[in-house]
Amino acid sequence: MRRLHLIIYIIGMMLCCSLSVSAQQELGMAGYIHTPSADFDSTGVARVGAQYVPIALMPDGMKCDGEKYNSMTNYLSITPFWWVELGYGYTLTRLHRNRDESEPTGFYAKDRYFSIVLRPLREDRWWPSLAVGGNDVWGSGEDGESGSNFYRNWFMVGTKHFMLGKQRIGVNMGYRTWKRKYNQKWNGVFGGVTFQPSFYPKLRVIGEWTGNEVNIGMDCRVFKYFLLQAALVDCKHFTGGLSLWIPLL
């Protein structure tokens, strides 16, 4: 049994590559788990992926028959320059087929959104990276019948990394405000830390405060072009996803 565990561990170590990526996998943008950061992908990198979203992360406005549900997001993001990140994504929406309450329910619609983050200051020895941006920044139903903009929020955030001996520590802190009242539990200050052990720097362990709950998780790159993430929302609800990391330059 010990030999089997050792083999599995060695295989896992061999699968991971040498580069680390910071990803808010729920929306495919730079960040931790549910909070943004000022860490970007390398210039010219695009990312395509999907993430399982538990009820605990779903906006309270997204309900079917008065009940929230688990869902999934899909996204495409790109970092065309070191100072900007752009993203497009959607969340599968559960409703009655043909919007007829006599019909069965299923994921028959999508809530689409665009994201943008600008980074005027990049991390250096003496100062952190600083970024400002938003998710779901433009779309239909601003105040109309659709009642969309489920994910609309604006934020500013700073990120800095330190070496603690041979261990790499990341510190993240920012302020965020959400448009919809049902998301205001996440308004205000958020923060988090990451830990990359010296014996295995390709692994990133994550802890964050969203303004409402504590989330923990980890991510790593596998087969060079894939990023895996697994986390527990409020330390009890699983979320996880996979993205393809594509260098275009």
PDB file of C-alpha atoms in Angstrom:
ATOM      1  CA  MET A   1       0.000   0.000   0.000  1.00  0.00           C
ATOM      2  CA  ARG A   2       2.837   2.397   0.839  1.00  0.00           C
ATOM      3  CA  ARG A   3       4.479   1.598  -2.482  1.00  0.00           C
ATOM      4  CA  LEU A   4       1.216   2.369  -4.316  1.00  0.00           C
ATOM      5  CA  HIS A   5       0.907   5.722  -2.523  1.00  0.00           C
ATOM      6  CA  LEU A   6       4.516   6.529  -3.443  1.00  0.00           C
ATOM      7  CA  ILE A   7       3.912   5.676  -7.113  1.00  0.00           C
ATOM      8  CA  ILE A   8       0.785   7.865  -7.233  1.00  0.00           C
ATOM      9  CA  TYR A   9       2.679  10.733  -5.593  1.00  0.00           C
ATOM     10  CA  ILE A  10       5.603  10.473  -8.035  1.00  0.00           C
ATOM     11  CA  ILE A  11       3.255  10.381 -11.043  1.00  0.00           C
ATOM     12  CA  GLY A  12       1.453  13.465  -9.746  1.00  0.00           C
ATOM     13  CA  MET A  13       4.751  15.279  -9.327  1.00  0.00           C
ATOM     14  CA  MET A  14       5.835  14.401 -12.860  1.00  0.00           C
ATOM     15  CA  LEU A  15       2.604  15.659 -14.376  1.00  0.00           C
ATOM     16  CA  CYS A  16       2.985  19.209 -13.070  1.00  0.00           C
ATOM     17  CA  CYS A  17       5.096  21.706 -14.952  1.00  0.00           C
ATOM     18  CA  SER A  18       7.301  24.535 -13.719  1.00  0.00           C
ATOM     19  CA  LEU A  19       4.993  27.547 -14.239  1.00  0.00           C
ATOM     20  CA  SER A  20       2.337  28.714 -11.837  1.00  0.00           C
ATOM     21  CA  VAL A  21      -0.839  30.579 -12.757  1.00  0.00           C
ATOM     22  CA  SER A  22      -3.200  32.639 -10.639  1.00  0.00           C
ATOM     23  CA  ALA A  23      -6.812  32.070 -11.589  1.00  0.00           C
ATOM     24  CA  GLN A  24     -10.233  32.964 -10.289  1.00  0.00           C
ATOM     25  CA  GLN A  25     -11.552  29.840 -11.982  1.00  0.00           C
ATOM     26  CA  GLU A  26     -15.229  30.618 -11.484  1.00  0.00           C
ATOM     27  CA  LEU A  27     -14.957  33.409 -14.104  1.00  0.00           C
ATOM     28  CA  GLY A  28     -11.660  32.494 -15.726  1.00  0.00           C
ATOM     29  CA  MET A  29      -9.952  35.715 -14.640  1.00  0.00           C
ATOM     30  CA  ALA A  30      -6.924  36.493 -12.484  1.00  0.00           C
ATOM     31  CA  GLY A  31      -7.553  35.672  -8.850  1.00  0.00           C
ATOM     32  CA  TYR A  32      -7.825  33.094  -6.122  1.00  0.00           C
ATOM     33  CA  ILE A  33     -11.076  31.110  -5.753  1.00  0.00           C
ATOM     34  CA  HIS A  34     -13.918  33.636  -5.509  1.00  0.00           C
ATOM     35  CA  THR A  35     -11.831  36.810  -5.219  1.00  0.00           C
ATOM     36  CA  PRO A  36      -9.810  38.684  -7.877  1.00  0.00           C
ATOM     37  CA  SER A  37      -6.116  39.487  -7.685  1.00  0.00           C
ATOM     38  CA  ALA A  38      -3.566  41.642  -9.501  1.00  0.00           C
ATOM     39  CA  ASP A  39      -1.657  38.583 -10.758  1.00  0.00           C
ATOM     40  CA  PHE A  40      -2.050  38.136 -14.523  1.00  0.00           C
ATOM     41  CA  ASP A  41      -1.118  35.396 -16.957  1.00  0.00           C
ATOM     42  CA  SER A  42       1.900  36.005 -19.164  1.00  0.00           C
ATOM     43  CA  THR A  43       1.387  38.416 -22.056  1.00  0.00           C
ATOM     44  CA  GLY A  44      -0.262  36.726 -25.018  1.00  0.00           C
ATOM     45  CA  VAL A  45      -1.833  33.885 -23.043  1.00  0.00           C
ATOM     46  CA  ALA A  46      -5.460  32.843 -23.538  1.00  0.00           C
ATOM     47  CA  ARG A  47      -7.412  30.544 -21.270  1.00  0.00           C
ATOM     48  CA  VAL A  48     -10.478  28.380 -22.026  1.00  0.00           C
ATOM     49  CA  GLY A  49     -12.147  26.434 -19.269  1.00  0.00           C
ATOM     50  CA  ALA A  50     -15.072  25.325 -17.173  1.00  0.00           C
ATOM     51  CA  GLN A  51     -15.856  25.353 -13.451  1.00  0.00           C
ATOM     52  CA  TYR A  52     -18.440  23.585 -11.301  1.00  0.00           C
ATOM     53  CA  VAL A  53     -20.293  26.219  -9.237  1.00  0.00           C
ATOM     54  CA  PRO A  54     -22.058  25.062  -6.056  1.00  0.00           C
ATOM     55  CA  ILE A  55     -25.135  26.750  -4.617  1.00  0.00           C
ATOM     56  CA  ALA A  56     -22.950  28.600  -2.116  1.00  0.00           C
ATOM     57  CA  LEU A  57     -21.281  30.565  -4.942  1.00  0.00           C
ATOM     58  CA  MET A  58     -24.387  31.118  -7.071  1.00  0.00           C
ATOM     59  CA  PRO A  59     -25.948  34.602  -6.941  1.00  0.00           C
ATOM     60  CA  ASP A  60     -29.148  34.500  -4.891  1.00  0.00           C
ATOM     61  CA  GLY A  61     -31.020  35.985  -7.839  1.00  0.00           C
ATOM     62  CA  MET A  62     -30.449  32.886  -9.968  1.00  0.00           C
ATOM     63  CA  LYS A  63     -33.289  30.570  -8.916  1.00  0.00           C
ATOM     64  CA  CYS A  64     -35.638  28.043 -10.487  1.00  0.00           C
ATOM     65  CA  ASP A  65     -39.056  27.567  -8.879  1.00  0.00           C
ATOM     66  CA  GLY A  66     -37.808  29.714  -6.019  1.00  0.00           C
ATOM     67  CA  GLU A  67     -34.816  27.473  -5.294  1.00  0.00           C
ATOM     68  CA  LYS A  68     -31.115  27.981  -5.971  1.00  0.00           C
ATOM     69  CA  TYR A  69     -29.224  25.253  -7.829  1.00  0.00           C
ATOM     70  CA  ASN A  70     -25.719  24.021  -8.636  1.00  0.00           C
ATOM     71  CA  SER A  71     -24.440  25.057 -12.040  1.00  0.00           C
ATOM     72  CA  MET A  72     -21.374  25.368 -14.259  1.00  0.00           C
ATOM     73  CA  THR A  73     -19.522  28.244 -15.888  1.00  0.00           C
ATOM     74  CA  ASN A  74     -17.584  28.249 -19.162  1.00  0.00           C
ATOM     75  CA  TYR A  75     -15.211  31.032 -20.129  1.00  0.00           C
ATOM     76  CA  LEU A  76     -12.555  32.437 -22.451  1.00  0.00           C
ATOM     77  CA  SER A  77     -10.030  35.008 -21.225  1.00  0.00           C
ATOM     78  CA  ILE A  78      -6.919  36.589 -22.702  1.00  0.00           C
ATOM     79  CA  THR A  79      -4.059  38.798 -21.531  1.00  0.00           C
ATOM     80  CA  PRO A  80      -3.121  40.733 -24.710  1.00  0.00           C
ATOM     81  CA  PHE A  81      -0.735  43.045 -22.816  1.00  0.00           C
ATOM     82  CA  TRP A  82       0.848  42.943 -19.362  1.00  0.00           C
ATOM     83  CA  TRP A  83      -1.523  45.679 -18.169  1.00  0.00           C
ATOM     84  CA  VAL A  84      -4.942  44.344 -19.266  1.00  0.00           C
ATOM     85  CA  GLU A  85      -6.977  41.132 -19.035  1.00  0.00           C
ATOM     86  CA  LEU A  86     -10.239  40.532 -20.920  1.00  0.00           C
ATOM     87  CA  GLY A  87     -12.784  37.788 -20.430  1.00  0.00           C
ATOM     88  CA  TYR A  88     -16.089  36.403 -21.666  1.00  0.00           C
ATOM     89  CA  GLY A  89     -18.090  33.698 -19.931  1.00  0.00           C
ATOM     90  CA  TYR A  90     -21.484  32.317 -19.146  1.00  0.00           C
ATOM     91  CA  THR A  91     -23.266  30.400 -16.398  1.00  0.00           C
ATOM     92  CA  LEU A  92     -25.750  27.674 -17.273  1.00  0.00           C
ATOM     93  CA  THR A  93     -29.212  28.779 -16.169  1.00  0.00           C
ATOM     94  CA  ARG A  94     -31.881  26.344 -15.024  1.00  0.00           C
ATOM     95  CA  LEU A  95     -35.483  26.969 -16.077  1.00  0.00           C
ATOM     96  CA  HIS A  96     -38.545  25.236 -17.481  1.00  0.00           C
ATOM     97  CA  ARG A  97     -38.279  24.139 -21.089  1.00  0.00           C
ATOM     98  CA  ASN A  98     -39.753  26.779 -23.402  1.00  0.00           C
ATOM     99  CA  ARG A  99     -40.358  28.777 -20.201  1.00  0.00           C
ATOM    100  CA  ASP A 100     -43.526  26.753 -19.728  1.00  0.00           C
ATOM    101  CA  GLU A 101     -44.038  25.750 -16.079  1.00  0.00           C
ATOM    102  CA  SER A 102     -45.796  22.570 -17.178  1.00  0.00           C
ATOM    103  CA  GLU A 103     -42.561  21.438 -18.884  1.00  0.00           C
ATOM    104  CA  PRO A 104     -39.603  19.805 -17.082  1.00  0.00           C
ATOM    105  CA  THR A 105     -36.676  21.926 -15.884  1.00  0.00           C
ATOM    106  CA  GLY A 106     -33.168  21.862 -17.265  1.00  0.00           C
ATOM    107  CA  PHE A 107     -30.242  24.054 -18.271  1.00  0.00           C
ATOM    108  CA  TYR A 108     -31.979  25.632 -21.244  1.00  0.00           C
ATOM    109  CA  ALA A 109     -30.375  29.099 -21.061  1.00  0.00           C
ATOM    110  CA  LYS A 110     -27.106  30.908 -20.301  1.00  0.00           C
ATOM    111  CA  ASP A 111     -26.296  34.089 -18.406  1.00  0.00           C
ATOM    112  CA  ARG A 112     -23.468  35.738 -20.360  1.00  0.00           C
ATOM    113  CA  TYR A 113     -21.008  38.339 -19.075  1.00  0.00           C
ATOM    114  CA  PHE A 114     -17.863  40.269 -19.987  1.00  0.00           C
ATOM    115  CA  SER A 115     -14.979  41.089 -17.642  1.00  0.00           C
ATOM    116  CA  ILE A 116     -12.067  43.515 -17.799  1.00  0.00           C
ATOM    117  CA  VAL A 117      -9.151  44.165 -15.437  1.00  0.00           C
ATOM    118  CA  LEU A 118      -6.513  46.908 -15.824  1.00  0.00           C
ATOM    119  CA  ARG A 119      -3.162  46.724 -14.031  1.00  0.00           C
ATOM    120  CA  PRO A 120      -1.447  50.139 -13.970  1.00  0.00           C
ATOM    121  CA  LEU A 121       1.306  48.939 -11.613  1.00  0.00           C
ATOM    122  CA  ARG A 122       3.205  45.672 -11.857  1.00  0.00           C
ATOM    123  CA  GLU A 123       4.838  44.069  -8.817  1.00  0.00           C
ATOM    124  CA  ASP A 124       8.449  44.940  -8.088  1.00  0.00           C
ATOM    125  CA  ARG A 125      10.785  44.505  -5.146  1.00  0.00           C
ATOM    126  CA  TRP A 126       9.329  47.384  -3.158  1.00  0.00           C
ATOM    127  CA  TRP A 127       5.675  47.541  -4.203  1.00  0.00           C
ATOM    128  CA  PRO A 128       2.763  45.253  -5.068  1.00  0.00           C
ATOM    129  CA  SER A 129       0.850  44.824  -8.295  1.00  0.00           C
ATOM    130  CA  LEU A 130      -2.254  47.018  -8.340  1.00  0.00           C
ATOM    131  CA  ALA A 131      -5.330  46.381 -10.477  1.00  0.00           C
ATOM    132  CA  VAL A 132      -8.842  47.733 -10.994  1.00  0.00           C
ATOM    133  CA  GLY A 133     -11.629  46.030 -12.895  1.00  0.00           C
ATOM    134  CA  GLY A 134     -15.021  44.440 -12.968  1.00  0.00           C
ATOM    135  CA  ASN A 135     -17.027  41.376 -13.927  1.00  0.00           C
ATOM    136  CA  ASP A 136     -20.267  41.404 -15.924  1.00  0.00           C
ATOM    137  CA  VAL A 137     -19.404  44.978 -16.877  1.00  0.00           C
ATOM    138  CA  TRP A 138     -21.758  45.242 -19.827  1.00  0.00           C
ATOM    139  CA  GLY A 139     -24.892  43.451 -20.961  1.00  0.00           C
ATOM    140  CA  SER A 140     -28.616  43.553 -21.483  1.00  0.00           C
ATOM    141  CA  GLY A 141     -31.069  44.064 -18.676  1.00  0.00           C
ATOM    142  CA  GLU A 142     -29.346  46.944 -16.932  1.00  0.00           C
ATOM    143  CA  ASP A 143     -32.593  47.732 -15.148  1.00  0.00           C
ATOM    144  CA  GLY A 144     -34.982  45.936 -17.447  1.00  0.00           C
ATOM    145  CA  GLU A 145     -37.246  42.927 -17.327  1.00  0.00           C
ATOM    146  CA  SER A 146     -34.485  40.355 -17.648  1.00  0.00           C
ATOM    147  CA  GLY A 147     -33.080  41.261 -14.228  1.00  0.00           C
ATOM    148  CA  SER A 148     -29.626  40.096 -15.295  1.00  0.00           C
ATOM    149  CA  ASN A 149     -26.207  41.437 -14.237  1.00  0.00           C
ATOM    150  CA  PHE A 150     -26.103  38.637 -11.675  1.00  0.00           C
ATOM    151  CA  TYR A 151     -22.310  38.861 -11.473  1.00  0.00           C
ATOM    152  CA  ARG A 152     -21.802  42.608 -11.887  1.00  0.00           C
ATOM    153  CA  ASN A 153     -19.162  43.917  -9.487  1.00  0.00           C
ATOM    154  CA  TRP A 154     -16.292  46.408  -9.454  1.00  0.00           C
ATOM    155  CA  PHE A 155     -13.074  46.088  -7.504  1.00  0.00           C
ATOM    156  CA  MET A 156      -9.574  47.360  -6.795  1.00  0.00           C
ATOM    157  CA  VAL A 157      -6.917  44.979  -5.513  1.00  0.00           C
ATOM    158  CA  GLY A 158      -3.242  44.721  -4.657  1.00  0.00           C
ATOM    159  CA  THR A 159      -1.064  41.586  -4.668  1.00  0.00           C
ATOM    160  CA  LYS A 160       2.463  41.084  -3.297  1.00  0.00           C
ATOM    161  CA  HIS A 161       4.731  38.059  -2.940  1.00  0.00           C
ATOM    162  CA  PHE A 162       7.428  37.402  -0.345  1.00  0.00           C
ATOM    163  CA  MET A 163      10.028  34.734   0.281  1.00  0.00           C
ATOM    164  CA  LEU A 164       9.845  33.176   3.749  1.00  0.00           C
ATOM    165  CA  GLY A 165      13.030  31.187   3.736  1.00  0.00           C
ATOM    166  CA  LYS A 166      12.609  29.109   0.600  1.00  0.00           C
ATOM    167  CA  GLN A 167       8.800  29.221   0.699  1.00  0.00           C
ATOM    168  CA  ARG A 168       6.886  31.692  -1.502  1.00  0.00           C
ATOM    169  CA  ILE A 169       4.009  33.529   0.158  1.00  0.00           C
ATOM    170  CA  GLY A 170       1.440  35.600  -1.731  1.00  0.00           C
ATOM    171  CA  VAL A 171      -0.721  38.238  -0.039  1.00  0.00           C
ATOM    172  CA  ASN A 172      -3.825  39.672  -1.665  1.00  0.00           C
ATOM    173  CA  MET A 173      -6.148  42.459  -0.461  1.00  0.00           C
ATOM    174  CA  GLY A 174      -8.824  44.561  -2.117  1.00  0.00           C
ATOM    175  CA  TYR A 175     -12.245  46.166  -1.992  1.00  0.00           C
ATOM    176  CA  ARG A 176     -15.260  45.115  -4.067  1.00  0.00           C
ATOM    177  CA  THR A 177     -18.794  46.367  -4.570  1.00  0.00           C
ATOM    178  CA  TRP A 178     -21.651  44.432  -6.202  1.00  0.00           C
ATOM    179  CA  LYS A 179     -24.585  45.851  -8.156  1.00  0.00           C
ATOM    180  CA  ARG A 180     -27.378  43.529  -6.998  1.00  0.00           C
ATOM    181  CA  LYS A 181     -28.599  43.683  -3.416  1.00  0.00           C
ATOM    182  CA  TYR A 182     -28.626  39.896  -3.086  1.00  0.00           C
ATOM    183  CA  ASN A 183     -24.847  39.858  -3.685  1.00  0.00           C
ATOM    184  CA  GLN A 184     -24.057  42.543  -1.127  1.00  0.00           C
ATOM    185  CA  LYS A 185     -22.939  39.911   1.374  1.00  0.00           C
ATOM    186  CA  TRP A 186     -19.692  39.993  -0.653  1.00  0.00           C
ATOM    187  CA  ASN A 187     -19.373  43.792  -0.545  1.00  0.00           C
ATOM    188  CA  GLY A 188     -16.370  45.358   1.135  1.00  0.00           C
ATOM    189  CA  VAL A 189     -12.854  44.238   1.969  1.00  0.00           C
ATOM    190  CA  PHE A 190     -11.610  40.847   0.794  1.00  0.00           C
ATOM    191  CA  GLY A 191      -8.215  39.217   1.115  1.00  0.00           C
ATOM    192  CA  GLY A 192      -6.238  36.045   0.932  1.00  0.00           C
ATOM    193  CA  VAL A 193      -2.903  34.283   1.049  1.00  0.00           C
ATOM    194  CA  THR A 194      -1.183  31.652  -1.060  1.00  0.00           C
ATOM    195  CA  PHE A 195       1.613  29.277  -0.151  1.00  0.00           C
ATOM    196  CA  GLN A 196       4.016  27.575  -2.564  1.00  0.00           C
ATOM    197  CA  PRO A 197       6.297  25.098  -0.748  1.00  0.00           C
ATOM    198  CA  SER A 198       9.965  24.996  -1.690  1.00  0.00           C
ATOM    199  CA  PHE A 199       9.892  21.217  -2.125  1.00  0.00           C
ATOM    200  CA  TYR A 200       7.101  21.568  -4.703  1.00  0.00           C
ATOM    201  CA  PRO A 201       6.704  25.197  -5.927  1.00  0.00           C
ATOM    202  CA  LYS A 202       4.309  24.167  -8.700  1.00  0.00           C
ATOM    203  CA  LEU A 203       1.588  23.661  -6.093  1.00  0.00           C
ATOM    204  CA  ARG A 204      -0.345  26.703  -4.835  1.00  0.00           C
ATOM    205  CA  VAL A 205      -2.334  26.374  -1.596  1.00  0.00           C
ATOM    206  CA  ILE A 206      -5.003  29.069  -1.240  1.00  0.00           C
ATOM    207  CA  GLY A 207      -6.918  30.615   1.633  1.00  0.00           C
ATOM    208  CA  GLU A 208      -9.229  33.613   1.159  1.00  0.00           C
ATOM    209  CA  TRP A 209     -11.831  35.788   2.874  1.00  0.00           C
ATOM    210  CA  THR A 210     -14.546  36.861   0.413  1.00  0.00           C
ATOM    211  CA  GLY A 211     -16.285  39.350   2.675  1.00  0.00           C
ATOM    212  CA  ASN A 212     -18.750  36.659   3.731  1.00  0.00           C
ATOM    213  CA  GLU A 213     -16.969  33.311   4.065  1.00  0.00           C
ATOM    214  CA  VAL A 214     -13.597  31.624   4.214  1.00  0.00           C
ATOM    215  CA  ASN A 215     -12.646  29.483   1.228  1.00  0.00           C
ATOM    216  CA  ILE A 216      -9.693  27.098   1.006  1.00  0.00           C
ATOM    217  CA  GLY A 217      -8.245  25.233  -1.959  1.00  0.00           C
ATOM    218  CA  MET A 218      -5.316  24.559  -4.230  1.00  0.00           C
ATOM    219  CA  ASP A 219      -4.373  24.587  -7.895  1.00  0.00           C
ATOM    220  CA  CYS A 220      -1.547  23.369 -10.136  1.00  0.00           C
ATOM    221  CA  ARG A 221      -0.596  23.037 -13.781  1.00  0.00           C
ATOM    222  CA  VAL A 222      -0.650  19.586 -15.397  1.00  0.00           C
ATOM    223  CA  PHE A 223       0.578  18.409 -18.797  1.00  0.00           C
ATOM    224  CA  LYS A 224       2.044  21.932 -19.212  1.00  0.00           C
ATOM    225  CA  TYR A 225      -1.128  23.434 -20.737  1.00  0.00           C
ATOM    226  CA  PHE A 226      -3.814  22.580 -18.177  1.00  0.00           C
ATOM    227  CA  LEU A 227      -4.669  24.243 -14.884  1.00  0.00           C
ATOM    228  CA  LEU A 228      -6.604  22.266 -12.282  1.00  0.00           C
ATOM    229  CA  GLN A 229      -8.268  23.812  -9.264  1.00  0.00           C
ATOM    230  CA  ALA A 230     -10.169  22.274  -6.351  1.00  0.00           C
ATOM    231  CA  ALA A 231     -11.567  24.188  -3.392  1.00  0.00           C
ATOM    232  CA  LEU A 232     -14.072  24.213  -0.550  1.00  0.00           C
ATOM    233  CA  VAL A 233     -16.407  27.198  -0.318  1.00  0.00           C
ATOM    234  CA  ASP A 234     -17.051  28.149   3.305  1.00  0.00           C
ATOM    235  CA  CYS A 235     -14.754  25.172   4.027  1.00  0.00           C
ATOM    236  CA  LYS A 236     -17.521  22.691   3.124  1.00  0.00           C
ATOM    237  CA  HIS A 237     -18.951  23.101  -0.424  1.00  0.00           C
ATOM    238  CA  PHE A 238     -16.825  21.682  -3.252  1.00  0.00           C
ATOM    239  CA  THR A 239     -15.968  23.690  -6.347  1.00  0.00           C
ATOM    240  CA  GLY A 240     -13.467  22.722  -9.000  1.00  0.00           C
ATOM    241  CA  GLY A 241     -12.546  23.199 -12.612  1.00  0.00           C
ATOM    242  CA  LEU A 242     -10.168  22.738 -15.494  1.00  0.00           C
ATOM    243  CA  SER A 243      -8.798  25.287 -17.956  1.00  0.00           C
ATOM    244  CA  LEU A 244      -6.608  25.060 -21.043  1.00  0.00           C
ATOM    245  CA  TRP A 245      -3.683  27.516 -20.974  1.00  0.00           C
ATOM    246  CA  ILE A 246      -2.833  28.621 -24.538  1.00  0.00           C
ATOM    247  CA  PRO A 247       0.300  30.749 -25.287  1.00  0.00           C
ATOM    248  CA  LEU A 248      -0.521  32.732 -28.454  1.00  0.00           C
ATOM    249  CA  LEU A 249       2.829  34.503 -28.765  1.00  0.00           C
TER     250      LEU A 249
END
